[in-house]
Structure formats: C-alpha cells, structure tokens
C-alpha cells in the first residue's frame, strides 16, 4: 500500500507539507490612515504560485495614490510592488522557479499567452490587476488573512510584508549575485522611468527632452534620455532641492515653474528657440502637467509620454489642434518592458555597471518605520 501511494503522489512530497506562515505586514485598513504593522497569515502557494520572502522593498508614489484615494483599490489591503526577495516555496506545476532563487515580483506580469504578450507592440499583460483593481489572485481569492479577515493583494505583488504569494507569471528569476537592496528598484521605479525613454519614446541621439517630476521615476527617465544620447535634458520640478541629483544623473537644465509668471510650456518652447522639445515625459500623475508636457512638444513631430499614474475620476480637456498638427501622445506602463523577459536582463546590465541605482536610494529604513518612509516621500525628501 505504501509503495502504491508513493508511486501515485503526483508531485514531490515536500509540496504536501507547506504550512501557513505567520509574519509581519503593513496593512492599510482604510484610506488616509497610517499603515498598521500587523501579524498576518500567509497561505501556502497554490498551483502555479510562488511564495517569496521579501528582502527589500521600495516606496513608490503609486502606493501613496492608493492611500490617498487617487488610485482606487479595495480595503483592507497590503500595498507595495517594488521589491526583491528569495523564493521560500512553490506550488504544484511551477517549473521555472525553485526555492532559494533570488527573484523580483512583477506588478505587470507576462503570461505569454494574451494578445498583448504575443504582440511585439505591447507589454500590459491582460492578467494584470492594474485595470480591474480586484485585489485578488488570478483564481479570485486571497492568500492573506489578518485578525480573521481576508486582506486584499495589490497589483498581484503586495510587497509590504515579510512574505508574499504571487503567480508564476508575475515573478522573474534574477542573478544570484545581485544585491537585492539595490535591484529591488528594477521592480518598478527604475525600469518604468528608464524604459519610458528608451523603450516607449525611443529617444534619439542629439534630441531635446523635458522631464516633469524628479522623483525616483523621473530621475530614471533622465538616466534613460542620457543613455539614449539626448543632447539636452530639461528637468522640471517645483522642488529645487532635487536639481543637484538631476544634474548628477544627466540633466542639462533644471527649472522650477514657480520661478516664472508664464505657463511652463511657454517657458520650455522659448528655451528651445521656439521649437519645443522633441520628447517630453510627465512623471507626476497630474492632469495639468500632462497637458503642459504635451503642449511643450515640437508641434509637428514631438512625442509626449504619460508615465505618472493618472488620478482617478479626473478628465483632461485639451485643444485637439495640439494633436492635429502631428504631436504624438503616448502612455507607458512599466517602461514598455515585457517584464519576465526584460527584468533579468536589466539586472544583468546593472551587474555589468551599464547604469547605477545608488543615487535613487535616499534612505534605508527598517520595515517597522514604513510610515516615516511615506512621510519622507510626501515631503519631497
């Protein structure tokens, strides 16, 4: 009987022994309230799922948009989507990842089967939870429980926790030598900004660019424009304290809209001899700056890219002549990268010193000080 039973077990016995893990997580119980450090239960991974021990996670403005209600998600929820960690266990059928692997969770997954994944033109996998905002795993359930209540996931990743569960198509195996506290930024901020320049806009050698917003993503856009060979990179922010870092990473000019009486798009057009910039990037998430970024582009062939997450329930009213004359207006999610394919390559490029990440890291805090981290974000520090 035992021999027959052993033969008939369809997957390794270790998978039958996976246990619920109790760990710390930062739970957001409702909007506009601080994160609460709680003990949560993290269920074992189901078929085609991976449970990850999070080693390092970044704080991104998109997380704060959920806190403030600018990005609508269900509560209670565990936020976080920019991270790196080590695989703790895998569910049945997982073949590409094994326990012990270093990985980066992917808030834009790559299922390899939907029309966007199969197209050379797209990268926003239809399995992504960005559009629906359901806050659940692909099977419609959650792996988190706290105080007897089910806790929602955030864009399939939820990294503000010591352990998380993601689907196999939402995780990328990376170089085992990669420093997780650095490459976690490739999980969102760096890849999103850098890719917006080199992948989405396809900035050209000798071109002129304007970057609205100099947070981590905006600075990564600056780095992408420089890597692509832009001859002039104009950085725009209302916080002049950010200008030194922007110049360090490649900005040639830095301007503060508060220093001018006229609209900022007019200032940029004047700075470029009346032509406007070849490429502009809105990396804030405000409708006013989205339209300003479009208006400052060269009227016939300028390209403007929306990188910042648009605020919920807001609309843009724009003069159609801005587009009729030939300008292009584009959006960019995760820098246009096909995540599962591209993230390991970006990590390899970092290991080969093709770009730097250290300047994007301003503070390193223990997990229990996550609220202090968000205070630093909101005050522009």
Tab-separated table of C-alpha atoms in Angstrom:
chain	number	residue	atom	x	y	z
A	1	UNK	CA	0.000	0.000	0.000
A	2	UNK	CA	2.791	2.442	0.894
A	3	UNK	CA	4.641	1.666	-2.325
A	4	UNK	CA	1.497	2.267	-4.370
A	5	UNK	CA	0.820	5.511	-2.515
A	6	UNK	CA	4.337	6.785	-3.132
A	7	UNK	CA	4.091	5.981	-6.821
A	8	UNK	CA	0.755	7.717	-7.177
A	9	UNK	CA	1.725	11.027	-5.468
A	10	UNK	CA	1.645	13.412	-8.465
A	11	UNK	CA	4.221	15.917	-7.155
A	12	UNK	CA	7.045	15.979	-4.576
A	13	UNK	CA	6.011	15.158	-1.008
A	14	UNK	CA	7.511	18.446	0.209
A	15	UNK	CA	4.685	20.273	-1.523
A	16	UNK	CA	2.185	18.468	0.697
A	17	UNK	CA	3.899	19.832	3.801
A	18	UNK	CA	3.663	23.558	3.071
A	19	UNK	CA	2.373	25.475	6.050
A	20	UNK	CA	0.712	28.811	6.672
A	21	UNK	CA	3.383	31.379	7.589
A	22	UNK	CA	2.756	33.986	10.267
A	23	UNK	CA	4.754	37.165	9.732
A	24	UNK	CA	4.674	40.956	9.932
A	25	UNK	CA	2.958	43.045	7.272
A	26	UNK	CA	1.976	46.687	6.855
A	27	UNK	CA	-1.797	46.552	6.492
A	28	UNK	CA	-3.774	49.506	5.147
A	29	UNK	CA	-7.203	49.106	6.763
A	30	UNK	CA	-8.724	52.215	5.177
A	31	UNK	CA	-7.758	55.227	3.083
A	32	UNK	CA	-5.936	58.223	4.533
A	33	UNK	CA	-4.811	56.359	7.641
A	34	UNK	CA	-1.307	55.220	8.661
A	35	UNK	CA	-0.077	51.730	7.880
A	36	UNK	CA	-0.611	49.297	10.731
A	37	UNK	CA	2.109	46.716	11.407
A	38	UNK	CA	0.180	43.504	11.998
A	39	UNK	CA	0.752	39.790	12.270
A	40	UNK	CA	-0.749	38.213	9.163
A	41	UNK	CA	-1.164	34.639	7.981
A	42	UNK	CA	0.231	33.940	4.524
A	43	UNK	CA	-1.260	30.811	2.951
A	44	UNK	CA	0.870	28.320	1.031
A	45	UNK	CA	1.162	28.830	-2.711
A	46	UNK	CA	-1.455	27.047	-4.804
A	47	UNK	CA	-0.760	25.511	-8.203
A	48	UNK	CA	1.454	27.758	-10.354
A	49	UNK	CA	2.115	30.137	-7.470
A	50	UNK	CA	5.288	31.168	-5.645
A	51	UNK	CA	5.751	32.253	-2.026
A	52	UNK	CA	8.561	34.780	-1.560
A	53	UNK	CA	10.471	36.051	1.471
A	54	UNK	CA	10.753	39.795	0.788
A	55	UNK	CA	14.262	41.123	1.482
A	56	UNK	CA	13.899	44.735	0.330
A	57	UNK	CA	11.037	46.877	-0.941
A	58	UNK	CA	10.882	50.425	-2.240
A	59	UNK	CA	8.243	53.049	-1.533
A	60	UNK	CA	6.618	54.280	-4.743
A	61	UNK	CA	4.219	57.152	-5.317
A	62	UNK	CA	1.701	54.677	-6.759
A	63	UNK	CA	1.405	53.094	-3.308
A	64	UNK	CA	0.622	56.513	-1.856
A	65	UNK	CA	-2.024	57.100	-4.530
A	66	UNK	CA	-3.953	54.168	-3.006
A	67	UNK	CA	-3.549	55.621	0.493
A	68	UNK	CA	-4.960	58.977	-0.604
A	69	UNK	CA	-7.694	57.542	-2.837
A	70	UNK	CA	-6.143	58.734	-6.098
A	71	UNK	CA	-5.857	55.108	-7.196
A	72	UNK	CA	-8.957	53.162	-6.189
A	73	UNK	CA	-8.345	49.735	-4.652
A	74	UNK	CA	-10.344	47.624	-2.159
A	75	UNK	CA	-9.507	47.720	1.558
A	76	UNK	CA	-8.078	46.247	3.694
A	77	UNK	CA	-5.004	45.773	1.538
A	78	UNK	CA	-1.268	45.082	1.677
A	79	UNK	CA	0.408	47.548	-0.676
A	80	UNK	CA	3.913	47.508	-2.156
A	81	UNK	CA	5.008	46.443	-5.632
A	82	UNK	CA	8.717	47.318	-5.986
A	83	UNK	CA	10.755	44.597	-4.308
A	84	UNK	CA	13.204	41.730	-4.420
A	85	UNK	CA	13.371	38.556	-2.384
A	86	UNK	CA	14.103	34.851	-2.146
A	87	UNK	CA	11.696	32.062	-3.062
A	88	UNK	CA	10.537	30.196	0.062
A	89	UNK	CA	8.291	27.614	-1.612
A	90	UNK	CA	6.456	26.872	-4.848
A	91	UNK	CA	3.100	25.363	-5.711
A	92	UNK	CA	2.297	22.417	-7.934
A	93	UNK	CA	3.328	22.818	-11.553
A	94	UNK	CA	5.907	25.573	-11.050
A	95	UNK	CA	8.896	24.716	-13.209
A	96	UNK	CA	10.732	27.990	-13.872
A	97	UNK	CA	11.392	28.906	-10.222
A	98	UNK	CA	12.650	26.888	-7.244
A	99	UNK	CA	13.104	27.564	-3.510
A	100	UNK	CA	16.236	29.598	-2.871
A	101	UNK	CA	16.097	31.534	-6.144
A	102	UNK	CA	16.512	35.297	-5.985
A	103	UNK	CA	13.529	36.949	-7.645
A	104	UNK	CA	11.731	40.211	-8.387
A	105	UNK	CA	7.900	40.246	-8.246
A	106	UNK	CA	6.245	41.728	-11.349
A	107	UNK	CA	3.287	44.082	-10.958
A	108	UNK	CA	2.961	43.880	-14.750
A	109	UNK	CA	3.029	40.106	-15.321
A	110	UNK	CA	3.853	38.292	-18.543
A	111	UNK	CA	1.592	35.317	-19.136
A	112	UNK	CA	2.952	34.761	-22.646
A	113	UNK	CA	-0.499	33.865	-23.968
A	114	UNK	CA	-2.669	37.020	-24.201
A	115	UNK	CA	-2.711	39.307	-27.253
A	116	UNK	CA	-0.553	41.938	-25.541
A	117	UNK	CA	2.105	39.414	-24.542
A	118	UNK	CA	2.109	37.894	-28.022
A	119	UNK	CA	2.350	41.275	-29.756
A	120	UNK	CA	5.698	42.991	-30.308
A	121	UNK	CA	3.892	46.305	-29.702
A	122	UNK	CA	2.534	45.774	-26.182
A	123	UNK	CA	3.574	44.790	-22.680
A	124	UNK	CA	0.476	45.286	-20.476
A	125	UNK	CA	-0.448	41.636	-19.919
A	126	UNK	CA	-4.201	41.041	-19.695
A	127	UNK	CA	-3.604	39.103	-16.452
A	128	UNK	CA	-2.520	42.344	-14.753
A	129	UNK	CA	-4.719	43.604	-11.915
A	130	UNK	CA	-3.952	47.261	-12.698
A	131	UNK	CA	-7.146	47.829	-14.679
A	132	UNK	CA	-9.624	45.788	-12.656
A	133	UNK	CA	-8.231	46.609	-9.212
A	134	UNK	CA	-9.825	43.440	-7.812
A	135	UNK	CA	-7.068	42.947	-5.253
A	136	UNK	CA	-7.150	39.174	-5.620
A	137	UNK	CA	-5.038	36.355	-7.020
A	138	UNK	CA	-5.960	35.162	-10.537
A	139	UNK	CA	-8.245	32.474	-9.048
A	140	UNK	CA	-10.316	35.174	-7.316
A	141	UNK	CA	-9.106	34.502	-3.763
A	142	UNK	CA	-6.507	35.982	-1.402
A	143	UNK	CA	-3.519	34.437	0.386
A	144	UNK	CA	-3.505	36.949	3.275
A	145	UNK	CA	-5.535	36.847	6.482
A	146	UNK	CA	-5.335	39.196	9.482
A	147	UNK	CA	-7.483	39.075	12.616
A	148	UNK	CA	-9.780	36.655	10.860
A	149	UNK	CA	-10.321	38.979	7.895
A	150	UNK	CA	-9.249	38.425	4.296
A	151	UNK	CA	-6.705	41.040	3.170
A	152	UNK	CA	-6.520	42.156	-0.457
A	153	UNK	CA	-3.453	41.933	-2.670
A	154	UNK	CA	-2.071	44.946	-4.575
A	155	UNK	CA	-1.433	44.546	-8.334
A	156	UNK	CA	-0.546	40.897	-7.831
A	157	UNK	CA	2.541	41.592	-5.713
A	158	UNK	CA	1.894	43.047	-2.191
A	159	UNK	CA	5.464	43.542	-1.011
A	160	UNK	CA	4.905	45.443	2.268
A	161	UNK	CA	5.070	42.127	4.072
A	162	UNK	CA	7.784	39.703	5.137
A	163	UNK	CA	6.264	37.007	2.905
A	164	UNK	CA	4.019	37.286	-0.132
A	165	UNK	CA	2.484	34.970	-2.729
A	166	UNK	CA	2.495	35.740	-6.460
A	167	UNK	CA	1.556	33.818	-9.580
A	168	UNK	CA	4.379	32.194	-11.518
A	169	UNK	CA	3.795	34.587	-14.431
A	170	UNK	CA	4.330	37.536	-12.050
A	171	UNK	CA	7.857	36.776	-10.884
A	172	UNK	CA	11.282	36.890	-12.558
A	173	UNK	CA	14.321	34.872	-11.526
A	174	UNK	CA	17.453	37.048	-11.376
A	175	UNK	CA	21.225	36.738	-10.952
A	176	UNK	CA	22.005	35.020	-7.637
A	177	UNK	CA	24.795	37.544	-7.002
A	178	UNK	CA	22.550	40.617	-7.377
A	179	UNK	CA	22.253	42.859	-4.276
A	180	UNK	CA	18.523	42.703	-3.521
A	181	UNK	CA	18.508	46.019	-1.624
A	182	UNK	CA	19.561	47.730	-4.887
A	183	UNK	CA	17.907	45.769	-7.689
A	184	UNK	CA	14.518	45.911	-5.978
A	185	UNK	CA	14.205	49.284	-7.776
A	186	UNK	CA	14.162	47.401	-11.085
A	187	UNK	CA	10.796	46.043	-9.934
A	188	UNK	CA	9.201	49.412	-10.711
A	189	UNK	CA	10.811	52.838	-10.411
A	190	UNK	CA	13.986	52.462	-12.422
A	191	UNK	CA	12.519	50.231	-15.132
A	192	UNK	CA	9.432	52.427	-15.515
A	193	UNK	CA	11.378	55.651	-15.998
A	194	UNK	CA	14.360	54.327	-17.936
A	195	UNK	CA	12.099	52.310	-20.226
A	196	UNK	CA	9.781	55.255	-20.884
A	197	UNK	CA	12.751	56.968	-22.528
A	198	UNK	CA	14.499	54.107	-24.317
A	199	UNK	CA	11.547	51.778	-24.988
A	200	UNK	CA	8.353	53.822	-25.254
A	201	UNK	CA	9.585	57.153	-26.608
A	202	UNK	CA	12.694	55.740	-28.264
A	203	UNK	CA	14.641	58.927	-27.603
A	204	UNK	CA	17.176	59.602	-30.331
A	205	UNK	CA	20.783	60.770	-30.352
A	206	UNK	CA	21.026	64.555	-30.218
A	207	UNK	CA	17.386	65.126	-29.278
A	208	UNK	CA	15.937	67.553	-26.711
A	209	UNK	CA	13.864	66.222	-23.797
A	210	UNK	CA	11.807	67.659	-20.940
A	211	UNK	CA	11.111	65.628	-17.793
A	212	UNK	CA	8.296	66.790	-15.491
A	213	UNK	CA	8.837	65.431	-11.974
A	214	UNK	CA	12.130	64.393	-10.373
A	215	UNK	CA	11.182	61.599	-8.020
A	216	UNK	CA	12.824	58.206	-8.453
A	217	UNK	CA	10.938	57.501	-11.688
A	218	UNK	CA	11.610	60.944	-13.130
A	219	UNK	CA	15.312	60.655	-12.362
A	220	UNK	CA	15.275	57.282	-14.116
A	221	UNK	CA	13.751	58.977	-17.176
A	222	UNK	CA	16.648	61.433	-17.069
A	223	UNK	CA	19.059	58.488	-16.988
A	224	UNK	CA	17.269	56.888	-19.947
A	225	UNK	CA	17.388	60.085	-22.003
A	226	UNK	CA	21.103	60.414	-21.309
A	227	UNK	CA	21.749	56.768	-22.194
A	228	UNK	CA	19.881	57.291	-25.478
A	229	UNK	CA	22.168	60.210	-26.346
A	230	UNK	CA	19.864	63.203	-25.837
A	231	UNK	CA	21.870	66.424	-26.182
A	232	UNK	CA	19.634	68.468	-23.882
A	233	UNK	CA	17.583	67.220	-20.936
A	234	UNK	CA	15.457	69.857	-19.194
A	235	UNK	CA	14.302	68.774	-15.738
A	236	UNK	CA	11.149	70.399	-14.334
A	237	UNK	CA	10.100	70.303	-10.670
A	238	UNK	CA	8.615	72.647	-8.065
A	239	UNK	CA	11.162	71.337	-5.535
A	240	UNK	CA	14.522	72.895	-6.403
A	241	UNK	CA	16.242	70.659	-3.840
A	242	UNK	CA	16.030	67.887	-6.436
A	243	UNK	CA	18.036	69.713	-9.081
A	244	UNK	CA	21.512	68.689	-7.904
A	245	UNK	CA	20.659	64.985	-8.155
A	246	UNK	CA	19.027	65.501	-11.562
A	247	UNK	CA	22.170	67.166	-12.906
A	248	UNK	CA	24.323	64.411	-11.441
A	249	UNK	CA	22.305	61.886	-13.455
A	250	UNK	CA	22.336	63.787	-16.738
A	251	UNK	CA	20.001	66.806	-16.719
A	252	UNK	CA	21.497	69.768	-18.585
A	253	UNK	CA	18.953	72.343	-17.365
A	254	UNK	CA	16.713	72.475	-14.280
A	255	UNK	CA	13.747	74.834	-13.976
A	256	UNK	CA	11.148	75.494	-11.303
A	257	UNK	CA	7.702	76.560	-12.621
A	258	UNK	CA	7.303	78.729	-9.519
A	259	UNK	CA	10.092	80.970	-10.814
A	260	UNK	CA	8.070	82.053	-13.863
A	261	UNK	CA	4.899	84.067	-14.356
A	262	UNK	CA	4.039	82.457	-17.695
A	263	UNK	CA	2.860	78.855	-18.245
A	264	UNK	CA	5.696	76.358	-18.082
A	265	UNK	CA	5.084	75.016	-21.593
A	266	UNK	CA	5.706	78.520	-22.964
A	267	UNK	CA	8.943	78.722	-20.990
A	268	UNK	CA	10.135	75.419	-22.477
A	269	UNK	CA	9.230	76.485	-26.015
A	270	UNK	CA	11.221	79.701	-25.553
A	271	UNK	CA	14.168	77.749	-24.116
A	272	UNK	CA	14.263	75.663	-27.284
A	273	UNK	CA	14.253	78.573	-29.714
A	274	UNK	CA	10.529	78.414	-30.327
A	275	UNK	CA	10.599	74.799	-31.468
A	276	UNK	CA	9.555	72.914	-28.363
A	277	UNK	CA	11.190	69.696	-27.180
A	278	UNK	CA	11.423	66.509	-29.212
A	279	UNK	CA	10.300	64.363	-26.267
A	280	UNK	CA	8.519	65.189	-23.014
A	281	UNK	CA	7.674	62.972	-20.055
A	282	UNK	CA	5.051	63.564	-17.363
A	283	UNK	CA	6.218	61.649	-14.300
A	284	UNK	CA	3.950	63.130	-11.626
A	285	UNK	CA	0.385	61.990	-12.259
A	286	UNK	CA	-1.366	65.375	-12.563
A	287	UNK	CA	-3.664	66.294	-15.436
A	288	UNK	CA	-2.316	69.872	-15.541
A	289	UNK	CA	1.258	68.728	-16.096
A	290	UNK	CA	0.143	66.095	-18.619
A	291	UNK	CA	-1.324	68.795	-20.843
A	292	UNK	CA	1.674	71.090	-20.254
A	293	UNK	CA	4.040	68.280	-21.261
A	294	UNK	CA	2.065	67.749	-24.470
A	295	UNK	CA	1.972	71.471	-25.275
A	296	UNK	CA	5.744	71.917	-24.865
A	297	UNK	CA	6.499	69.339	-27.580
A	298	UNK	CA	7.537	70.244	-31.099
A	299	UNK	CA	4.198	70.919	-32.816
A	300	UNK	CA	4.668	68.531	-35.764
A	301	UNK	CA	6.712	65.563	-34.587
A	302	UNK	CA	7.080	65.934	-30.816
A	303	UNK	CA	6.284	62.932	-28.621
A	304	UNK	CA	4.870	63.253	-25.094
A	305	UNK	CA	4.729	60.258	-22.768
A	306	UNK	CA	2.467	59.919	-19.708
A	307	UNK	CA	4.398	57.959	-17.068
A	308	UNK	CA	2.746	59.153	-13.837
A	309	UNK	CA	-0.390	57.276	-12.733
A	310	UNK	CA	-3.437	59.388	-13.693
A	311	UNK	CA	-5.677	60.377	-10.768
A	312	UNK	CA	-8.984	58.532	-10.511
A	313	UNK	CA	-12.154	60.172	-11.837
A	314	UNK	CA	-10.329	63.113	-13.436
A	315	UNK	CA	-10.591	64.021	-17.104
A	316	UNK	CA	-8.371	66.013	-19.445
A	317	UNK	CA	-9.702	68.750	-21.701
A	318	UNK	CA	-7.229	69.542	-24.448
A	319	UNK	CA	-7.207	71.604	-27.627
A	320	UNK	CA	-7.321	68.978	-30.420
A	321	UNK	CA	-5.122	71.222	-32.566
A	322	UNK	CA	-2.222	70.156	-30.331
A	323	UNK	CA	-2.569	66.664	-31.792
A	324	UNK	CA	-3.837	67.590	-35.261
A	325	UNK	CA	-0.547	69.260	-36.121
A	326	UNK	CA	1.286	65.961	-35.628
A	327	UNK	CA	2.287	65.598	-31.991
A	328	UNK	CA	2.051	62.083	-30.512
A	329	UNK	CA	0.676	61.408	-27.017
A	330	UNK	CA	1.585	58.055	-25.511
A	331	UNK	CA	1.260	56.181	-22.258
A	332	UNK	CA	3.889	53.939	-20.715
A	333	UNK	CA	3.327	51.231	-18.108
A	334	UNK	CA	6.463	49.666	-16.609
A	335	UNK	CA	8.528	51.398	-19.270
A	336	UNK	CA	7.090	49.275	-22.053
A	337	UNK	CA	9.190	46.278	-20.969
A	338	UNK	CA	7.898	42.722	-21.280
A	339	UNK	CA	8.546	42.055	-17.633
A	340	UNK	CA	9.503	38.398	-17.296
A	341	UNK	CA	11.852	38.640	-20.274
A	342	UNK	CA	13.337	42.049	-19.518
A	343	UNK	CA	13.802	42.239	-15.734
A	344	UNK	CA	16.558	39.567	-15.591
A	345	UNK	CA	18.348	41.360	-18.452
A	346	UNK	CA	18.098	44.718	-16.679
A	347	UNK	CA	19.552	43.133	-13.548
A	348	UNK	CA	22.380	41.714	-15.668
A	349	UNK	CA	23.013	45.175	-17.132
A	350	UNK	CA	23.171	46.607	-13.613
A	351	UNK	CA	25.683	43.929	-12.609
A	352	UNK	CA	27.749	44.909	-15.682
A	353	UNK	CA	27.638	48.540	-14.459
A	354	UNK	CA	25.718	49.785	-17.510
A	355	UNK	CA	23.687	52.017	-15.181
A	356	UNK	CA	23.659	52.987	-11.499
A	357	UNK	CA	20.939	52.648	-8.866
A	358	UNK	CA	22.573	54.049	-5.729
A	359	UNK	CA	21.636	57.702	-6.464
A	360	UNK	CA	17.961	56.688	-6.472
A	361	UNK	CA	18.151	55.433	-2.877
A	362	UNK	CA	17.766	58.342	-0.450
A	363	UNK	CA	17.029	56.499	2.806
A	364	UNK	CA	17.159	52.953	4.142
A	365	UNK	CA	14.692	52.263	6.948
A	366	UNK	CA	13.616	49.210	8.960
A	367	UNK	CA	10.252	47.826	7.913
A	368	UNK	CA	8.565	48.990	11.118
A	369	UNK	CA	9.258	52.627	10.128
A	370	UNK	CA	7.254	52.430	6.898
A	371	UNK	CA	5.058	55.366	7.933
A	372	UNK	CA	8.172	57.521	8.354
A	373	UNK	CA	9.193	56.470	4.856
A	374	UNK	CA	5.896	57.680	3.438
A	375	UNK	CA	6.286	60.971	5.313
A	376	UNK	CA	9.655	61.423	3.595
A	377	UNK	CA	8.020	60.701	0.231
A	378	UNK	CA	5.231	63.216	0.784
A	379	UNK	CA	7.621	65.972	1.844
A	380	UNK	CA	9.775	65.509	-1.252
A	381	UNK	CA	12.736	64.087	0.622
